[in-house]
mmCIF file of C-alpha atoms in Angstrom:
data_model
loop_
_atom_site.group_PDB
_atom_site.id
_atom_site.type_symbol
_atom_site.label_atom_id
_atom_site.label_comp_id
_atom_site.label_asym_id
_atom_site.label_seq_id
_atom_site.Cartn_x
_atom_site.Cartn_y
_atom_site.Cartn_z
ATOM 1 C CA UNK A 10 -0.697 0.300 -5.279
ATOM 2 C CA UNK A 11 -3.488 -0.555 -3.226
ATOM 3 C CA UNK A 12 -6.612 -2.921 -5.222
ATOM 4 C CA UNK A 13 -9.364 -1.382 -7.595
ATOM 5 C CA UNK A 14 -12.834 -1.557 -6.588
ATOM 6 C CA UNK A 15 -15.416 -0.559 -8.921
ATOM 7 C CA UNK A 16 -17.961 0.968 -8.036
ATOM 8 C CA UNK A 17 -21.454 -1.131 -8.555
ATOM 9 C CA UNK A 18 -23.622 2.250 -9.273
ATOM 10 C CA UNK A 19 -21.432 3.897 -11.434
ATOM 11 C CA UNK A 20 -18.294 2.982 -14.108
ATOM 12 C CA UNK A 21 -15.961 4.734 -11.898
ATOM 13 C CA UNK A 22 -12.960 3.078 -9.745
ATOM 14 C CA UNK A 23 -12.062 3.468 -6.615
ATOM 15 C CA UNK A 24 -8.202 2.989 -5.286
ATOM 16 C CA UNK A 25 -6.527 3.848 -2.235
ATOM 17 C CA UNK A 26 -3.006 4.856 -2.580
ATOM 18 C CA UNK A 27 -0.447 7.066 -0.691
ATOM 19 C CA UNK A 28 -1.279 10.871 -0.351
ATOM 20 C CA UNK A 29 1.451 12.793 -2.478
ATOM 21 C CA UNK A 30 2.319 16.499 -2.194
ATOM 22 C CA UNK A 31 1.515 16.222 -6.077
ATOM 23 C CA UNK A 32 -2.543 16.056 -4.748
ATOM 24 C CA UNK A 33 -2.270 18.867 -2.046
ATOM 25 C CA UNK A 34 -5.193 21.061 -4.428
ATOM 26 C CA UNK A 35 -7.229 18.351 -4.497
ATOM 27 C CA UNK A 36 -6.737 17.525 -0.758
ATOM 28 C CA UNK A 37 -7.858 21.453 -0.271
ATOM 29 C CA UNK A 38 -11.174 20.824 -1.634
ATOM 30 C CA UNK A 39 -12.405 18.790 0.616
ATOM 31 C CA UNK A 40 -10.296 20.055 3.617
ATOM 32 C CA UNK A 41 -11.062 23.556 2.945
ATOM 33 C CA UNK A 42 -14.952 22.531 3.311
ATOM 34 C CA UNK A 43 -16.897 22.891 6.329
ATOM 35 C CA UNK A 44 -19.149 20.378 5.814
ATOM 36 C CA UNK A 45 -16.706 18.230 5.465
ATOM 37 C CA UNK A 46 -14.569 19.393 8.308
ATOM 38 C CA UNK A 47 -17.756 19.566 10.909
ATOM 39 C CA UNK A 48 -16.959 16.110 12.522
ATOM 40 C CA UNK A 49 -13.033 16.236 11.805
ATOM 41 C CA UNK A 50 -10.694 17.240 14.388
ATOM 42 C CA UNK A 51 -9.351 20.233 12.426
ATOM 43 C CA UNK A 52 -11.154 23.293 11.579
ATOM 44 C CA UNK A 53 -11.038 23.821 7.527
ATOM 45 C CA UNK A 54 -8.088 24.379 6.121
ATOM 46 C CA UNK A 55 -8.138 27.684 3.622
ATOM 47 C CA UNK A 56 -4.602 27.649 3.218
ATOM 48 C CA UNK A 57 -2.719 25.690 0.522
ATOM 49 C CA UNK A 58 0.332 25.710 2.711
ATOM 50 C CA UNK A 59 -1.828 24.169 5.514
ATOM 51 C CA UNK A 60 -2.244 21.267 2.877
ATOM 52 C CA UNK A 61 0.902 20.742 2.309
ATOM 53 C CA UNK A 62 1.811 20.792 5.707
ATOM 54 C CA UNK A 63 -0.672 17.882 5.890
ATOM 55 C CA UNK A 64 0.561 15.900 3.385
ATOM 56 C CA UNK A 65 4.371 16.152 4.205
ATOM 57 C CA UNK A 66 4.216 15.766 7.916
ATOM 58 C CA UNK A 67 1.400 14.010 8.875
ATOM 59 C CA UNK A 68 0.328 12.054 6.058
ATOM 60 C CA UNK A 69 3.196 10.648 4.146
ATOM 61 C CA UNK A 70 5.039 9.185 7.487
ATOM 62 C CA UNK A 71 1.559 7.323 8.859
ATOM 63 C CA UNK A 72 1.946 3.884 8.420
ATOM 64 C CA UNK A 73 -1.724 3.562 6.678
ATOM 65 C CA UNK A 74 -3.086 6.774 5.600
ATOM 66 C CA UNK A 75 -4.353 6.753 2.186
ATOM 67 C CA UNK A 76 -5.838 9.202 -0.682
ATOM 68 C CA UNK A 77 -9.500 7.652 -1.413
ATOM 69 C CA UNK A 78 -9.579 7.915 -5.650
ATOM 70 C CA UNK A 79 -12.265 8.055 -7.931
ATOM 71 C CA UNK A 80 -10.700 7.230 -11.325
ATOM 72 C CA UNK A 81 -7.009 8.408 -10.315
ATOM 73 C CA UNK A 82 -8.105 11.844 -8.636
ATOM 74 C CA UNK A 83 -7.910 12.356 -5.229
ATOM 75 C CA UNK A 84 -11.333 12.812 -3.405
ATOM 76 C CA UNK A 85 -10.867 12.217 0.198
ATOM 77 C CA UNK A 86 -8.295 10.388 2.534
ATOM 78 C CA UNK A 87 -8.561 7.497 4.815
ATOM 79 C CA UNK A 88 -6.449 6.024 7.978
ATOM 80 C CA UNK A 89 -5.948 2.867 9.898
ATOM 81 C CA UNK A 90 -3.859 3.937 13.139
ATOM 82 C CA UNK A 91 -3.093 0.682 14.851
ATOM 83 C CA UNK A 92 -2.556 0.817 18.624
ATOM 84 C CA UNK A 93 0.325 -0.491 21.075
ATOM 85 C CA UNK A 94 1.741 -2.353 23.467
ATOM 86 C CA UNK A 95 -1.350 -4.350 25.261
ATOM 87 C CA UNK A 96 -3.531 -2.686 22.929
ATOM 88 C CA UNK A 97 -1.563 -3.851 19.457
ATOM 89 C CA UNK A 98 -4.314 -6.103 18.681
ATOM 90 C CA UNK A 99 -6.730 -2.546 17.905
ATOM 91 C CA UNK A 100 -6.642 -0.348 15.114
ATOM 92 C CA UNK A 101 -8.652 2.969 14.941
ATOM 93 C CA UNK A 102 -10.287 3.934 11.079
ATOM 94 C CA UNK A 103 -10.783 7.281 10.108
ATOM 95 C CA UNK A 104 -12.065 8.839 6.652
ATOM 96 C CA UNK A 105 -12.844 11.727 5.324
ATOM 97 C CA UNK A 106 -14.635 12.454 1.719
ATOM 98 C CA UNK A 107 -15.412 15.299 -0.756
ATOM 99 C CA UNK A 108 -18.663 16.891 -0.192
ATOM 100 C CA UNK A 109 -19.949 16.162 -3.441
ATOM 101 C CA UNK A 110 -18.905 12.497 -3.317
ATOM 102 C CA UNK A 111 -21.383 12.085 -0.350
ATOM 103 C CA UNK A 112 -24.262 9.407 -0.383
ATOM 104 C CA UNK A 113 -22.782 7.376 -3.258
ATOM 105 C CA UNK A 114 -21.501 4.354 -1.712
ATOM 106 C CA UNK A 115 -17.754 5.709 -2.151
ATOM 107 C CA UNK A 116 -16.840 6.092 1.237
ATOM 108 C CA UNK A 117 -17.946 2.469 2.590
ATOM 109 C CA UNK A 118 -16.353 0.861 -0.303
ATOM 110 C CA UNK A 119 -13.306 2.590 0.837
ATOM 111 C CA UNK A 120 -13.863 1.143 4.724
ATOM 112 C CA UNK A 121 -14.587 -1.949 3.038
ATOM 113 C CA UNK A 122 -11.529 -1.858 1.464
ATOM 114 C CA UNK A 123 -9.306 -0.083 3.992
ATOM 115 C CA UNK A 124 -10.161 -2.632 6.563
ATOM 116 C CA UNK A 125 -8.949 -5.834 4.492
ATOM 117 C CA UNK A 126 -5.831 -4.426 3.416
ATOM 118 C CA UNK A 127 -5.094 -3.916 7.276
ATOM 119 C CA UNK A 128 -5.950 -7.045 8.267
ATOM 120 C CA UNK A 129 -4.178 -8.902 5.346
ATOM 121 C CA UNK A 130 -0.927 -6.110 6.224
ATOM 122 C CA UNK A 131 -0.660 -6.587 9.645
ATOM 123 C CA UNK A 132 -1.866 -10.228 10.080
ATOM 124 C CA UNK A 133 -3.037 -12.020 13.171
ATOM 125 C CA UNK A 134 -1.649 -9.397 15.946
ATOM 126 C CA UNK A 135 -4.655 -6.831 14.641
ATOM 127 C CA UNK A 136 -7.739 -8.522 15.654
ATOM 128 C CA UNK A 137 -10.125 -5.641 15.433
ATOM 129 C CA UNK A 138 -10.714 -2.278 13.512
ATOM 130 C CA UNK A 139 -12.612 0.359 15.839
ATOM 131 C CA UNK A 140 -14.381 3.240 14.739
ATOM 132 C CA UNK A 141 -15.502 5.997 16.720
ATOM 133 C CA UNK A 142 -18.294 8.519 15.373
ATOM 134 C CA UNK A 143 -20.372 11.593 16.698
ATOM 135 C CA UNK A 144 -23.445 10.719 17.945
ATOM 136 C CA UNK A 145 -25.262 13.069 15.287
ATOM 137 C CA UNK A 146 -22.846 12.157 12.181
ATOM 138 C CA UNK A 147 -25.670 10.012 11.078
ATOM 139 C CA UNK A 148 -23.723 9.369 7.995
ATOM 140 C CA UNK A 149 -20.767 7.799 9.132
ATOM 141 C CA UNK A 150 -22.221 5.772 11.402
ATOM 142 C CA UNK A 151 -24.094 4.081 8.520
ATOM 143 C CA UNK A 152 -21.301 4.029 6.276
ATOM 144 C CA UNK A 153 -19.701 1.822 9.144
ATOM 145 C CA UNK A 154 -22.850 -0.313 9.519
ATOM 146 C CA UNK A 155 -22.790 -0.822 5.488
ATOM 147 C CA UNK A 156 -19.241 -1.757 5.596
ATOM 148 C CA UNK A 157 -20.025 -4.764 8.161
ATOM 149 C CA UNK A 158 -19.343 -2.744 11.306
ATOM 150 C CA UNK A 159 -21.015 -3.614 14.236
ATOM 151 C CA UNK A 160 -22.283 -0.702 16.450
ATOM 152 C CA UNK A 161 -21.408 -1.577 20.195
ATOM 153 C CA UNK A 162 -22.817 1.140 22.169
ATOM 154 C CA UNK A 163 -22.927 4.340 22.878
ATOM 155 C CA UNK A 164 -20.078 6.364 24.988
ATOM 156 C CA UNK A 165 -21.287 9.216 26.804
ATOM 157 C CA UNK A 166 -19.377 12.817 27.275
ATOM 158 C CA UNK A 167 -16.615 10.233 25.548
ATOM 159 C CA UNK A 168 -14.163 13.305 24.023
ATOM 160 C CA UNK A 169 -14.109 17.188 24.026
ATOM 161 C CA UNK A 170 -14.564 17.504 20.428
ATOM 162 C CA UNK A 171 -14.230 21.690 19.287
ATOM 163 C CA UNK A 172 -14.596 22.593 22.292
ATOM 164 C CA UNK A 173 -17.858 20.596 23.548
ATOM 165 C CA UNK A 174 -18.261 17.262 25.429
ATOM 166 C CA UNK A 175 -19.703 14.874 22.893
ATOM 167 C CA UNK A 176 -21.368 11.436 22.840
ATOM 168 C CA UNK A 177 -19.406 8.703 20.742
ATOM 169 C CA UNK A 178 -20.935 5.541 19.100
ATOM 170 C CA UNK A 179 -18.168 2.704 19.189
ATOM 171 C CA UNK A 180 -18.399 0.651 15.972
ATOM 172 C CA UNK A 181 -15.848 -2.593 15.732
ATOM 173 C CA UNK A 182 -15.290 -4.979 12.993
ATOM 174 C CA UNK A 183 -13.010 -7.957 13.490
ATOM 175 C CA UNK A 184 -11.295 -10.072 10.845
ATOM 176 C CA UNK A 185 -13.707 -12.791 11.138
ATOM 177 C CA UNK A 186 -16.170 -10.231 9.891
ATOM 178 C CA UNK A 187 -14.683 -9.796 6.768
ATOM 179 C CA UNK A 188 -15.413 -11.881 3.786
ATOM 180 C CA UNK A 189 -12.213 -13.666 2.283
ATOM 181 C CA UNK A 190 -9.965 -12.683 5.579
ATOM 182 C CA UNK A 191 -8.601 -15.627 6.544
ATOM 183 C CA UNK A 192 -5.917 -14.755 9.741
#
C-alpha cells in the first residue's frame, strides 16, 4: 500500500492505492459528473458497466494509476504515465477528484504524494514529472503550483480537446524539487 498522508485541515487520511473493481460505484460518482469530467478526456460516464470497463482494462494494467482515498473510500484517481525510449526520463501526471472533495487541499496532497512515490519507484532514469492543464482549469493549474510545480509556459492550439483546439499550460517538477528525494 502506498503511504498515509493526513490531511493538515481536517482528521481525515489520504492513501493512494490500486483501483479495484470492488470501488467501480464509487469511481461512478465522480466519473459520472460533469464537472468533474469538463477537462477529462472522456465525456461522463452514466453507465456502471462503463466503470467497470475502466477499472478492468485501463486501470488495473497501468503501471501507476491509483484510487486517491479519503479514509479508505475511493474519491478520485490519479496517474503517472512515464514515457519511452529517448523520452524515458519524462513522466506525464494526471488526476481526477470528486466534486465535493474540491478546494480542500486533497488533490495536491495527492500530486505531492504521487510524484515522490514515482521518483523513489522508478529512480534516476525519471528525471521529471510533466503536467499539462487547460488554459481555463484554473484549479489544476494551482493545485500543480501548490504541489511545487513549476509553470513553464504556455502552449498554444497545443491539443484538440472535445472537439476544440485548446491552449495548454506545461507545468514540470523534477526530483530535485522534491523535498526528501534524493536520486
Amino acid at each position: 500500500m502506498d503511504p498515509e498522508v493526513k490531511n493538515s485541515n481536517f482528521s481525515e487520511i489520504i492513501t493512494l492505492r490500486p483501483l479495484e473493481v470492488s470501488d467501480v460505484d464509487n469511481l461512478m460518482v465522480w466519473a459520472s459528473d460533469e464537472r468533474v469530467a469538463r477537462f477529462c478526456p472522456w465525456e461522463p460516464n452514466t453507465k456502471r458497466e462503463q466503470g467497470l470497463d475502466f477499472i478492468i482494462n485501463r486501470a488495473i494494467p497501468h503501471p501507476w494509476l491509483r484510487a486517491i482515498c479519503l479514509n479508505g473510500k475511493p474519491i478520485g484517481s490519479i496517474s503517472v504515465t512515464k514515457n519511452s525510449g529517448n523520452d524515458a526520463c519524462r513522466g506525464e501526471i494526471g488526476y481526477n477528484l470528486a466534486w465535493e472533495h474540491w478546494g480542500k487541499g486533497i488533490a495536491t496532497k495527492a500530486v505531492k504524494m504521487a510524484v515522490k512515490a514515482v521518483f523513489e519507484e522508478w529512480g534516476p532514469e525519471l528525471e521529471r514529472v510533466e503536467g499539462l492543464v487547460d488554459v481555463e482549469n484554473v484549479g489544476s493549474q494551482r493545485v500543480l503550483e501548490k504541489a511545487g510545480f513549476y509553470r513553464e509556459g504556455l502552449l498554444r492550439r497545443y491539443v484538440v480537446f472535445k472537439g476544440r483546439s485548446r491552449d495548454m499550460v506545461m507545468f514540470s517538477i523534477l526530483c530535485s524539487d522534491v523535498e526528501n528525494c534524493s536520486l
